[in-house]
PDB file of C-alpha atoms in Angstrom:
ATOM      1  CA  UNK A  62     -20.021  -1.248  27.247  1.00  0.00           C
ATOM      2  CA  UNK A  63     -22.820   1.190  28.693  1.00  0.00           C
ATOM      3  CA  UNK A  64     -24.464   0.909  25.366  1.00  0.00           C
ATOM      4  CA  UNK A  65     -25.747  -2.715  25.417  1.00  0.00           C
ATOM      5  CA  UNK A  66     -28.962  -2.186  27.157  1.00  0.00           C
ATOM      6  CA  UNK A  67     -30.057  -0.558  24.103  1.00  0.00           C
ATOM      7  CA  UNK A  68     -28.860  -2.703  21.524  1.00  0.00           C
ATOM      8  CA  UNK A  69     -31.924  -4.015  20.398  1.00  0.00           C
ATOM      9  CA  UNK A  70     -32.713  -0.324  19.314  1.00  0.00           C
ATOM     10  CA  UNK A  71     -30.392   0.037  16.079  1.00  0.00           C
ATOM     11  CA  UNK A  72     -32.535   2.875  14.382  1.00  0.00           C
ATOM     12  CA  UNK A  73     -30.836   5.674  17.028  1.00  0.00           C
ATOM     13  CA  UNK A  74     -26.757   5.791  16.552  1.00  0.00           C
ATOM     14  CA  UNK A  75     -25.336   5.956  20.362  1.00  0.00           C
ATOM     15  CA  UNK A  76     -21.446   7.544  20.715  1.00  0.00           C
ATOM     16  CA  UNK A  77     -18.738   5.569  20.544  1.00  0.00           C
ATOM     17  CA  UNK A  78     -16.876   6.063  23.448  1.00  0.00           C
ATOM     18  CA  UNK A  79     -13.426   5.183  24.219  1.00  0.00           C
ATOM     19  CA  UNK A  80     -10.326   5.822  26.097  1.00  0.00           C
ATOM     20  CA  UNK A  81      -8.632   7.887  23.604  1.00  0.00           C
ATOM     21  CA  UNK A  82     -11.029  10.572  24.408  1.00  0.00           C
ATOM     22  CA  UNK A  83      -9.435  11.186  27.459  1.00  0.00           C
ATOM     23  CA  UNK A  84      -6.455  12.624  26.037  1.00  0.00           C
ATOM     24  CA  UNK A  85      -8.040  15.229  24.515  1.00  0.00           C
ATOM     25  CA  UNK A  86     -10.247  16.310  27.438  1.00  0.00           C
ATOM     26  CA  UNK A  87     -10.430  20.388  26.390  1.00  0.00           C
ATOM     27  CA  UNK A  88     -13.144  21.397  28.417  1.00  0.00           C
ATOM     28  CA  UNK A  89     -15.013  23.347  25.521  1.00  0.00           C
ATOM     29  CA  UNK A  90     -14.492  20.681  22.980  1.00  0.00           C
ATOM     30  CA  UNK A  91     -17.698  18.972  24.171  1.00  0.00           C
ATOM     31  CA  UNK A  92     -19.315  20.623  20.603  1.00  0.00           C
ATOM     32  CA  UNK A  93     -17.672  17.986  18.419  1.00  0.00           C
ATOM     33  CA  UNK A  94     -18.355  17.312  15.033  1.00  0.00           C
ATOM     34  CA  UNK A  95     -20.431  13.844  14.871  1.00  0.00           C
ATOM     35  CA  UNK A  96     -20.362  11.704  12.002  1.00  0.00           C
ATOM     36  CA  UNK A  97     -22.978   8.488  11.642  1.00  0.00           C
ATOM     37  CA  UNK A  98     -21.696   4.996  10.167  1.00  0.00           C
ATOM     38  CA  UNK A  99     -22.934   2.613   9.543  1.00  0.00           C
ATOM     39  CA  UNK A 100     -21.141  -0.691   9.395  1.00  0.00           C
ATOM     40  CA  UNK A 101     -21.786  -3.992   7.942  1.00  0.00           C
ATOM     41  CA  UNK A 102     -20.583  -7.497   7.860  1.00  0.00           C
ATOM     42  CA  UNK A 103     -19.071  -9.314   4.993  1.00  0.00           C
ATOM     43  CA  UNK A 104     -18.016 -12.692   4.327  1.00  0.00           C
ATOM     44  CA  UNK A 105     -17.211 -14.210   7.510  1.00  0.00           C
ATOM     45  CA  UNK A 106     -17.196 -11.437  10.090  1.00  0.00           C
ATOM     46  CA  UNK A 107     -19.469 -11.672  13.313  1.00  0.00           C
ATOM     47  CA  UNK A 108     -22.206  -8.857  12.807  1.00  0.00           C
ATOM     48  CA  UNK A 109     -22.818  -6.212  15.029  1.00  0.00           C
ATOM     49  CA  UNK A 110     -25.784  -5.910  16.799  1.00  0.00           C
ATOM     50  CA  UNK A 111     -25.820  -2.151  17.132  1.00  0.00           C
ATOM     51  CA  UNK A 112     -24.566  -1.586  12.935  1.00  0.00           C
ATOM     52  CA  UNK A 113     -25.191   2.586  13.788  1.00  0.00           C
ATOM     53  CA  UNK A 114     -22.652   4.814  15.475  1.00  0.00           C
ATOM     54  CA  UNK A 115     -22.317   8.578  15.729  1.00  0.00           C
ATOM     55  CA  UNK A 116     -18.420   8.672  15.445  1.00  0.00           C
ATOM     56  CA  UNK A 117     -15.892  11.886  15.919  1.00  0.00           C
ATOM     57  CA  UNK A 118     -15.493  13.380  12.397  1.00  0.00           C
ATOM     58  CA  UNK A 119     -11.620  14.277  13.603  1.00  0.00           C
ATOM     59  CA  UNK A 120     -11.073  10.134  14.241  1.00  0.00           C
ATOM     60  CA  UNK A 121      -8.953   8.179  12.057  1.00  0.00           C
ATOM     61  CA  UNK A 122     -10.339   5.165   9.948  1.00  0.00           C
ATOM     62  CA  UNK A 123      -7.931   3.374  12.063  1.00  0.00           C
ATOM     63  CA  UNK A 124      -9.123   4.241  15.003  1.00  0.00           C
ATOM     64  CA  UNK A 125     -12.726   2.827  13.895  1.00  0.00           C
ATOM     65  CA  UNK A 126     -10.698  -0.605  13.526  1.00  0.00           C
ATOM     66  CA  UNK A 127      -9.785  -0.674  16.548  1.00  0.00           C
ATOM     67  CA  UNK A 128     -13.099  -0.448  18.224  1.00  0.00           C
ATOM     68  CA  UNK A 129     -14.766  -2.780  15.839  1.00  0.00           C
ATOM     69  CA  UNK A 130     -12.164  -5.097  17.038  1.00  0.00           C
ATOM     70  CA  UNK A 131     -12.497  -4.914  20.303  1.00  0.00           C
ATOM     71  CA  UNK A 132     -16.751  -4.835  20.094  1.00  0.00           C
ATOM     72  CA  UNK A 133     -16.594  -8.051  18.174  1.00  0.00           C
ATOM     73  CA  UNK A 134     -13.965  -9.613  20.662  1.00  0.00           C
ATOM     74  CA  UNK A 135     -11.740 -10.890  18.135  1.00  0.00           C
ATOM     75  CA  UNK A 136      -8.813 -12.779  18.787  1.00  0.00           C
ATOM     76  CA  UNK A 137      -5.140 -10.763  18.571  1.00  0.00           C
ATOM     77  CA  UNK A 138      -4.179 -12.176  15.591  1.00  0.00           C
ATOM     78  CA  UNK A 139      -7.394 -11.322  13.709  1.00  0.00           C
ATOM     79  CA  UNK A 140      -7.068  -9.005  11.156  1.00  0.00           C
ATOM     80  CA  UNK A 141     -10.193  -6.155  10.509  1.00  0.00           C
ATOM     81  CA  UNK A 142     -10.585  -5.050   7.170  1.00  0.00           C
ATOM     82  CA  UNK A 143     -12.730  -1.741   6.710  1.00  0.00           C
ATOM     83  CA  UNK A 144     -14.260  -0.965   3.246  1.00  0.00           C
ATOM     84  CA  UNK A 145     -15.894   1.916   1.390  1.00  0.00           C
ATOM     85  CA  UNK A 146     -18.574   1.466  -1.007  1.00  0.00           C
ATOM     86  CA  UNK A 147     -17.187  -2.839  -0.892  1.00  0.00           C
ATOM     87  CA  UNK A 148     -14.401  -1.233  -3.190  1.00  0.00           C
ATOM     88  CA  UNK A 149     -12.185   0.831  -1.248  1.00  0.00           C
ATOM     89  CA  UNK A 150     -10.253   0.535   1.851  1.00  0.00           C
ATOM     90  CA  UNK A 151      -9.158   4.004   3.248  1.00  0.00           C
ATOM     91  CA  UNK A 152      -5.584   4.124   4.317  1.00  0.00           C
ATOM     92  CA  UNK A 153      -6.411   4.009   8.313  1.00  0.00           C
ATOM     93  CA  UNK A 154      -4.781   7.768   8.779  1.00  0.00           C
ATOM     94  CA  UNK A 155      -7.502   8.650   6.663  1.00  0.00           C
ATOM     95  CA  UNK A 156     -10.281  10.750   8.605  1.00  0.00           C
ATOM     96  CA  UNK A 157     -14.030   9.903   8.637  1.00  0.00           C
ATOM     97  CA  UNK A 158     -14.940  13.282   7.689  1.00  0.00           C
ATOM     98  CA  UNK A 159     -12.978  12.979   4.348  1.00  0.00           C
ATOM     99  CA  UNK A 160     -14.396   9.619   3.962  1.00  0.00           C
ATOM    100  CA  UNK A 161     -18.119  11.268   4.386  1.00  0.00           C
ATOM    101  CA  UNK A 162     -17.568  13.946   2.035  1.00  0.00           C
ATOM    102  CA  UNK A 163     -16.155  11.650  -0.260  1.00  0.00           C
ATOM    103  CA  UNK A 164     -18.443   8.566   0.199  1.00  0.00           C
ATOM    104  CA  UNK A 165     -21.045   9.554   2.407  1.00  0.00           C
ATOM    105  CA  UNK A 166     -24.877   8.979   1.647  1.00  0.00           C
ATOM    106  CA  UNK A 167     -28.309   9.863   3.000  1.00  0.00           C
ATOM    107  CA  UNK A 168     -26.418  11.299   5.866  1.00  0.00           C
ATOM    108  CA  UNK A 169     -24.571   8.557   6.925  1.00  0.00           C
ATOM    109  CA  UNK A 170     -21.339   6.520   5.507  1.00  0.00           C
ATOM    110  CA  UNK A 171     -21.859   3.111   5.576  1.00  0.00           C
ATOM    111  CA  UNK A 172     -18.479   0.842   6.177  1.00  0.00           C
ATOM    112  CA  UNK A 173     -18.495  -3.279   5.311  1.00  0.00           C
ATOM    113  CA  UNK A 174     -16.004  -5.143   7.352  1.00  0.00           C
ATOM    114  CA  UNK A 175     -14.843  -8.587   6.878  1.00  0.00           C
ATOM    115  CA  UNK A 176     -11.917 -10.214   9.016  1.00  0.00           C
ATOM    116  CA  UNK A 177      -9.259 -12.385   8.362  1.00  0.00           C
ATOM    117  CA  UNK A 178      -6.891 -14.747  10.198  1.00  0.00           C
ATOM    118  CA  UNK A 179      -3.593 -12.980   8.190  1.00  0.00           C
ATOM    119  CA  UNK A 180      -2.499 -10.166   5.845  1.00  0.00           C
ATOM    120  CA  UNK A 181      -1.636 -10.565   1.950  1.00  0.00           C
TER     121      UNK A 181
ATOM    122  CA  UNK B  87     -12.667 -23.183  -1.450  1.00  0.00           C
ATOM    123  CA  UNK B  88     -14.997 -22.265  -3.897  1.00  0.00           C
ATOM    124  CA  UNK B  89     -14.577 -21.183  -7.244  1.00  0.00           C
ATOM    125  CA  UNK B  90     -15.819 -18.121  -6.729  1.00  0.00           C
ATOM    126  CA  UNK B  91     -12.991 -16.925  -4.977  1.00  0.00           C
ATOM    127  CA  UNK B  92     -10.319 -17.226  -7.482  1.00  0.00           C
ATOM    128  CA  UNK B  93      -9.944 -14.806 -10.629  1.00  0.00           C
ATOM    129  CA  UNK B  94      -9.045 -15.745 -14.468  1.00  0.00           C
ATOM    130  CA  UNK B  95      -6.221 -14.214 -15.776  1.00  0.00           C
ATOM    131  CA  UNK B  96      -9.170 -12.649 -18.052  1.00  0.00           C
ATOM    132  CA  UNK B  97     -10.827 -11.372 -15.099  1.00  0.00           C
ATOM    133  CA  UNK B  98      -7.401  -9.900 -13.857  1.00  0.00           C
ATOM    134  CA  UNK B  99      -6.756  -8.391 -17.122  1.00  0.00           C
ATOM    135  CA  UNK B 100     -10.208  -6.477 -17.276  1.00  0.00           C
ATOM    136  CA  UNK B 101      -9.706  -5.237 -13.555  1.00  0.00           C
ATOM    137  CA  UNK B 102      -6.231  -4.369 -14.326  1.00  0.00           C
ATOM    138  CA  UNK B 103      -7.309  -2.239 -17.817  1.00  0.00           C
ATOM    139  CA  UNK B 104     -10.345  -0.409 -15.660  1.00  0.00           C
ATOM    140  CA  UNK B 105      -7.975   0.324 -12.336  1.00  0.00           C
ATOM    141  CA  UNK B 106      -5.486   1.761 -14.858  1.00  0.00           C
ATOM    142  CA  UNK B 107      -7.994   3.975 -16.670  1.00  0.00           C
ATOM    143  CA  UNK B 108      -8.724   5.460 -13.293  1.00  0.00           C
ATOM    144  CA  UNK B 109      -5.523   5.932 -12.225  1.00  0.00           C
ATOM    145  CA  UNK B 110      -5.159   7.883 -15.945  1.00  0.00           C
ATOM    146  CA  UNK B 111      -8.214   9.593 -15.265  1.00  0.00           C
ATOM    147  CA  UNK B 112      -6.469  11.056 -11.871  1.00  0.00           C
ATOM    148  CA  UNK B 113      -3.270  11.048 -13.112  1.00  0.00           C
ATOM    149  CA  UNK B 114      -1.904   8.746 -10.618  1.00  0.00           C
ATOM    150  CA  UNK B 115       0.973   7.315 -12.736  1.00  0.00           C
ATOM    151  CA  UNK B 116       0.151   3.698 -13.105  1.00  0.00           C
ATOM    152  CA  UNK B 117       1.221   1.756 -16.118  1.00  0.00           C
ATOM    153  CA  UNK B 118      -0.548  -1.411 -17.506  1.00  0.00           C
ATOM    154  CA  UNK B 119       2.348  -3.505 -19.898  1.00  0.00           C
ATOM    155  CA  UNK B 120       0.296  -5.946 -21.691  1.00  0.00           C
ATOM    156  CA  UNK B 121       1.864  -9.579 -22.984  1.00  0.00           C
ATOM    157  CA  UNK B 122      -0.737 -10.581 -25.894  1.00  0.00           C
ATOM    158  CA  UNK B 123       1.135 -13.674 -26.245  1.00  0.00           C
ATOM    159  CA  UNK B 124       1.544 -14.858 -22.573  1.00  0.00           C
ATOM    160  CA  UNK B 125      -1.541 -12.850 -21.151  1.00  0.00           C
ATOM    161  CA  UNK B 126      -0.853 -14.149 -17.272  1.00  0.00           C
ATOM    162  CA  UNK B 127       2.272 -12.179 -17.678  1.00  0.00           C
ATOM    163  CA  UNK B 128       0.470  -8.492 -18.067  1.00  0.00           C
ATOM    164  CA  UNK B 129       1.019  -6.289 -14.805  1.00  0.00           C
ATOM    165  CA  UNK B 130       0.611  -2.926 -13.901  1.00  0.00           C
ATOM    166  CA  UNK B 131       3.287  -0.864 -12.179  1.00  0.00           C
ATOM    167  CA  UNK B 132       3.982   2.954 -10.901  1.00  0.00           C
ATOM    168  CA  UNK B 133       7.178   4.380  -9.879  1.00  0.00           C
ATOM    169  CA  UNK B 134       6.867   6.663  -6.981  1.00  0.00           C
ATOM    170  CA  UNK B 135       8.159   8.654  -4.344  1.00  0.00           C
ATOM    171  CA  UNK B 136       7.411   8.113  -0.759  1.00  0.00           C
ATOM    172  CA  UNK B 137       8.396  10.127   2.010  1.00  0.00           C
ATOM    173  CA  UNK B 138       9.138   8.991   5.351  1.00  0.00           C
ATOM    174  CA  UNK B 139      10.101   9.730   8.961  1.00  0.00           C
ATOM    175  CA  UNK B 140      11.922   7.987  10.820  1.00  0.00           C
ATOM    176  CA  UNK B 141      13.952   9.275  14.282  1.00  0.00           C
ATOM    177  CA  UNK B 142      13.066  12.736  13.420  1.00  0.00           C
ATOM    178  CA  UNK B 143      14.709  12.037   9.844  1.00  0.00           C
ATOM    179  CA  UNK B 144      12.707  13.003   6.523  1.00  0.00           C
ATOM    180  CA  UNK B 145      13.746  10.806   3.995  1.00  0.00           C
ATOM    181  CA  UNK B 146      12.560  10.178   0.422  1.00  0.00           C
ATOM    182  CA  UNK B 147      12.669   6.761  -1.327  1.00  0.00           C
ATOM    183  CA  UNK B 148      11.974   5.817  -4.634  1.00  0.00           C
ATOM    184  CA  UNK B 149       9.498   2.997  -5.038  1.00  0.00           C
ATOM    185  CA  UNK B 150       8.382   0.841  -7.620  1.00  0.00           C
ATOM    186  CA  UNK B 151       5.092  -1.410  -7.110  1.00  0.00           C
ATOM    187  CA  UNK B 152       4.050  -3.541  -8.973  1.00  0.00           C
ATOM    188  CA  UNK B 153       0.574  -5.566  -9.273  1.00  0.00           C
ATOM    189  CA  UNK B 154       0.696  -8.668 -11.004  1.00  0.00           C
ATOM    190  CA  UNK B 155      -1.136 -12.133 -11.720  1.00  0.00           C
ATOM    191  CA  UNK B 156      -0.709 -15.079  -9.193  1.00  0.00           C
ATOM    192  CA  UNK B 157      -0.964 -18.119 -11.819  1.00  0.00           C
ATOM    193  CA  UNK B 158      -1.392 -20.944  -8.884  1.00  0.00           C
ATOM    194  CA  UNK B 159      -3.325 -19.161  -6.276  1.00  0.00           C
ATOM    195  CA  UNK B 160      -5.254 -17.045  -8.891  1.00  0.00           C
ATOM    196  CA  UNK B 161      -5.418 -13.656  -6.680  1.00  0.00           C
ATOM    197  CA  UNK B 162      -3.610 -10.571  -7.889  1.00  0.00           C
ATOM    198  CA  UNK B 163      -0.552 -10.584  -5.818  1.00  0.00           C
ATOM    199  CA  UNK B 164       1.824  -7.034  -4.667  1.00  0.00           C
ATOM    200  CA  UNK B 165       5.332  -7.078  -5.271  1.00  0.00           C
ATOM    201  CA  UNK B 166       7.752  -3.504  -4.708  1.00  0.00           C
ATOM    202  CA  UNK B 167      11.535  -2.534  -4.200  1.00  0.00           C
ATOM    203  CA  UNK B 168      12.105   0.471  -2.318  1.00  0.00           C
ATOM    204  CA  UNK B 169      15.560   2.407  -2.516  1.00  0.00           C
ATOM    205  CA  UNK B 170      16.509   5.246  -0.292  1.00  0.00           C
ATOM    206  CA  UNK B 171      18.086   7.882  -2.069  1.00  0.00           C
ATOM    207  CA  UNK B 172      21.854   7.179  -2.866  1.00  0.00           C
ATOM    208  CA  UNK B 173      19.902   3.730  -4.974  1.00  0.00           C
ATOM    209  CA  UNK B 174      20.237   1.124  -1.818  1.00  0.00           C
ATOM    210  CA  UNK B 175      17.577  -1.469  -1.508  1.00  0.00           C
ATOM    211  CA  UNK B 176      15.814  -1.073   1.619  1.00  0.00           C
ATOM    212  CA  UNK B 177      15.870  -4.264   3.885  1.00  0.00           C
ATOM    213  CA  UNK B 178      12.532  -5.683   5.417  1.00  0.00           C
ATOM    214  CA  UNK B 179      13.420  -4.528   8.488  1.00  0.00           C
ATOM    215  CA  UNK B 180      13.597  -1.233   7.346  1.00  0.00           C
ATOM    216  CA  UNK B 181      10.022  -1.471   5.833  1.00  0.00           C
ATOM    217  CA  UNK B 182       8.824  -3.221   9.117  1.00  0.00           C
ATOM    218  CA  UNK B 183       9.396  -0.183  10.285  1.00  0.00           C
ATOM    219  CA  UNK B 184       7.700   2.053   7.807  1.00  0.00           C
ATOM    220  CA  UNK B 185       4.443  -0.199   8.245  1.00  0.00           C
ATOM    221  CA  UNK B 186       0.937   1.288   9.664  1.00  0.00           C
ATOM    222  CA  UNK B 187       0.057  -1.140  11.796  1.00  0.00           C
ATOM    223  CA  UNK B 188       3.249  -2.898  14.404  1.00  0.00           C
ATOM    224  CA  UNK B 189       4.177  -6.320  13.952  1.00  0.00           C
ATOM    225  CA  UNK B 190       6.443  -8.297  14.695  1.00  0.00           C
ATOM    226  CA  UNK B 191       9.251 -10.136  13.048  1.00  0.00           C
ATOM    227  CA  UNK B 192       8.024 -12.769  12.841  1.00  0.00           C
ATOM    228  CA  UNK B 193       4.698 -11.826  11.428  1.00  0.00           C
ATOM    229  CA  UNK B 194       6.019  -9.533   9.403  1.00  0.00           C
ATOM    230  CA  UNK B 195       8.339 -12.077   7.504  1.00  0.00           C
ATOM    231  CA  UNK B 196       5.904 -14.259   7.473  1.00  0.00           C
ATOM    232  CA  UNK B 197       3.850 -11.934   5.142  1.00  0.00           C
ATOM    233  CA  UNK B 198       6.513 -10.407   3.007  1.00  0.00           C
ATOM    234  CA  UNK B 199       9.662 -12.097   1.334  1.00  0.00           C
ATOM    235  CA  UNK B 200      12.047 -10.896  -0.880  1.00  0.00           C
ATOM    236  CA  UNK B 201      11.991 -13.782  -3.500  1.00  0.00           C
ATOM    237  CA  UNK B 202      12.344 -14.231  -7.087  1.00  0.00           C
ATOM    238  CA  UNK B 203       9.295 -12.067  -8.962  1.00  0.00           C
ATOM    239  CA  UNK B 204       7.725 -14.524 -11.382  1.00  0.00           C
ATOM    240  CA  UNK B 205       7.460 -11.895 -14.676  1.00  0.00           C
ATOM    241  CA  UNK B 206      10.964  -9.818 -13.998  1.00  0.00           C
ATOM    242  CA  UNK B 207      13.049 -12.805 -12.793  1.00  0.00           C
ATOM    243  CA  UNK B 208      14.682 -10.550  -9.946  1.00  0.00           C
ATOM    244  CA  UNK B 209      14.397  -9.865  -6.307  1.00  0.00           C
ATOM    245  CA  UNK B 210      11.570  -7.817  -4.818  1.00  0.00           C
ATOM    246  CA  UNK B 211       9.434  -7.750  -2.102  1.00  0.00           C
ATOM    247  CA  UNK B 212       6.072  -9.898  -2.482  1.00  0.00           C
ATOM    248  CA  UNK B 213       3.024  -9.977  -0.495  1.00  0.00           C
ATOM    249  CA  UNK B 214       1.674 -13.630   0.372  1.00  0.00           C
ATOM    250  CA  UNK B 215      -0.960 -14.004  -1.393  1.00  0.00           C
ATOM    251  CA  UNK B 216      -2.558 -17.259   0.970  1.00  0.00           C
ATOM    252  CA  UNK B 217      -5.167 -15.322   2.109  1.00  0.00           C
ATOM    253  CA  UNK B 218      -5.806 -13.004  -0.416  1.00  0.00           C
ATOM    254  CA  UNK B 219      -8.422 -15.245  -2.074  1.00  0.00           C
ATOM    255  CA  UNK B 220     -10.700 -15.697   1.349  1.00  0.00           C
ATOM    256  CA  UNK B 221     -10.908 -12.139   1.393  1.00  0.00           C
ATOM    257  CA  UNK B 222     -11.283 -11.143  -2.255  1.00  0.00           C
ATOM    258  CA  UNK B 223     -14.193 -13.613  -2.156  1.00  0.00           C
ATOM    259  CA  UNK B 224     -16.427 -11.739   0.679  1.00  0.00           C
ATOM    260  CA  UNK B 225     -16.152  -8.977  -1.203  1.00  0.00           C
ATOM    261  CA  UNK B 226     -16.101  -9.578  -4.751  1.00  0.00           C
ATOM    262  CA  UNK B 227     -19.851  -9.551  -5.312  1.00  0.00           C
ATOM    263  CA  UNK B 228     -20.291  -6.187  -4.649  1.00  0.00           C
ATOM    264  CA  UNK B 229     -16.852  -4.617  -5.827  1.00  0.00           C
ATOM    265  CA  UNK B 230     -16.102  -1.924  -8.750  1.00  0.00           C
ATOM    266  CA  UNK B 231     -12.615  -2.959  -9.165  1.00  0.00           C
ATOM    267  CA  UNK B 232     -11.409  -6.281  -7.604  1.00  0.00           C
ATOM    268  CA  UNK B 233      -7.935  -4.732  -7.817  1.00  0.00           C
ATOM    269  CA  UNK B 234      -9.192  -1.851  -5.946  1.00  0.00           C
ATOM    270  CA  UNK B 235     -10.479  -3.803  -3.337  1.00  0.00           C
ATOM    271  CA  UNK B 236      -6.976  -6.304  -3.511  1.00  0.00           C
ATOM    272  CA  UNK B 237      -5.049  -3.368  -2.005  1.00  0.00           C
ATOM    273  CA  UNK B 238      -7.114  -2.792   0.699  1.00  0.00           C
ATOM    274  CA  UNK B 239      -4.848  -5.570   2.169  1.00  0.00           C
ATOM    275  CA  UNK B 240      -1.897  -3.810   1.308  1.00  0.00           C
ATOM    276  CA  UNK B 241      -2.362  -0.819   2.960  1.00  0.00           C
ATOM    277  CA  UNK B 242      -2.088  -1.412   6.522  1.00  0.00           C
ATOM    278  CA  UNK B 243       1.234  -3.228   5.193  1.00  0.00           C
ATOM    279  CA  UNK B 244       2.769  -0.221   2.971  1.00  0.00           C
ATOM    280  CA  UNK B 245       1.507   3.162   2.562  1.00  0.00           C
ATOM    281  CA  UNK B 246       0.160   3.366  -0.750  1.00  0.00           C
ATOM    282  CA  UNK B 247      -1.770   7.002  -0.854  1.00  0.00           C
ATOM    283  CA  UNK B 248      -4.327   5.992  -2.939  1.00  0.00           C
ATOM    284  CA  UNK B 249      -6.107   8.290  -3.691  1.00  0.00           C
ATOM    285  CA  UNK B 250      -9.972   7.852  -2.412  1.00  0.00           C
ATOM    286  CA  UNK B 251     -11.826   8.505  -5.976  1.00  0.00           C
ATOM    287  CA  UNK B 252     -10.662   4.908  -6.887  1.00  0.00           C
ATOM    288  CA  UNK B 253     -13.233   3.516  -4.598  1.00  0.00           C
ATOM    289  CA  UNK B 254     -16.027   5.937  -6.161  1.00  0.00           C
TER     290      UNK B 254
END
């Protein structure tokens, strides 16, 4: 990932990039709507060393999930858990601007994510 | 495992009363049925309506979920029945189907059974709760509603709509 030359430097959120942003490639889109999370191991779950992304507010929670999967390298079976507020866990159709307005704080929206070998 | 990753039935109760005061405070239609004499038994449910799509078809199905008390793994455990609209049962397959994320059979079974439900002595789906207490446990210190934070779990599985103010 491009960003990991800067990873010591977690006070500045970088982009998450990915290749779902090539599908929407309208040229004067560029002006997107950026969102900053911040996300945070629980329990068991490896911990990021960049915790700060600016994130699409259009992007489903899902979509988040995803990444943070793949960042972390866990294995396919490996399930990622994503948590508001260590309470809630947004449906992952749920958008991250609805999340923000609903949850956000000092500008940002923190997320806790644990992992777990199964569902149930 | 620790004891700090199990619940009392106490602790379920309490969790159970406060999740269903929110969900009267939003109106979401759950229902909390109480047994003062066997207190593992209480449960909440809500009947519901979810609508589907499926081939291009829209589809409503009536579904009842229910959250109850898991007396040997001490987790709150998901049970539901789903019917399509002339009253059939859906099969797991069919809810496979219906499921955010894709698995497989396989791991899909391997989650959810249709089994005997320990309070209504009848079939309906139930969630394995074998993990549930691992997860419940990184979480619990700093959770508002351990029931709350139980169905994060579930909804990758089924869509629930929960509505978001339960986590505020």
């Amino acid at each position: 990932m491009a960003d990991d030359k800067q990873t010591e430097d977690s006070s500045t959120a970088s982009e998450i990039k990915s290749d779902g942003d090539k599908e929407n490639s309208d040229p004067g889109k560029s002006d997107k709507v950026k969102i900053d999370i911040l996300l945070k191991a629980t329990g068991n779950a490896p911990i990021m060393k960049k915790k700060k992304w600016a994130v699409d507010a259009e992007k489903p929670i899902g979509w988040i999930m995803e990444f943070v999967k793949k960042y972390l390298k866990l294995e396919p079976d490996e399930k990622l858990f994503l948590y508001v507020n260590q309470t809630f866990a947004p449906s992952p159709d749920q958008l991250v601007k609805n999340l923000y307005e609903c949850f956000g704080t000092d500008g940002k929206l923190v997320l806790h994510y644990c992992k777990s070998q199964a569902w149930g | 495992m620790d004891q700090n990753s199990t619940l009392s039935v106490e602790d379920f109760v309490v969790a159970a009363t406060s999740f269903y005061e929110i969900s009267n405070r939003l109106a979401d239609g759950w229902k909390l049925i109480k047994d003062e004499n066997e207190t593992y038994k209480t449960y909440i449910k809500k009947h519901t309506f979810l609508q589907v799509e499926r081939d291009g078809v829209q589809s409503l199905l009536k579904t009842e979920l229910v959250i109850f008390f898991n007396l040997s793994y001490g987790v709150p455990a998901f049970s539901f029945n789903i019917w399509n609209s002339s009253g059939v049962l859906l099969t797991l397959e069919e809810i496979r189907h219906m499921s955010f994320v894709t698995l497989n059979q396989k791991e899909f079974y391997s989650v959810i059974t249709q089994q005997e439900h320990p309070i209504f002595l009848r079939p309906y789906f139930i969630v394995h709760p074998c993990h549930t207490a691992e997860l419940l446990s990184a979480l619990r210190q700093g959770s508002k509603n351990i029931i709350v934070t139980f169905l994060g779990l579930i909804t990758p599985l089924l869509k629930l709509d929960l509505s978001m103010e339960y986590g505020l």
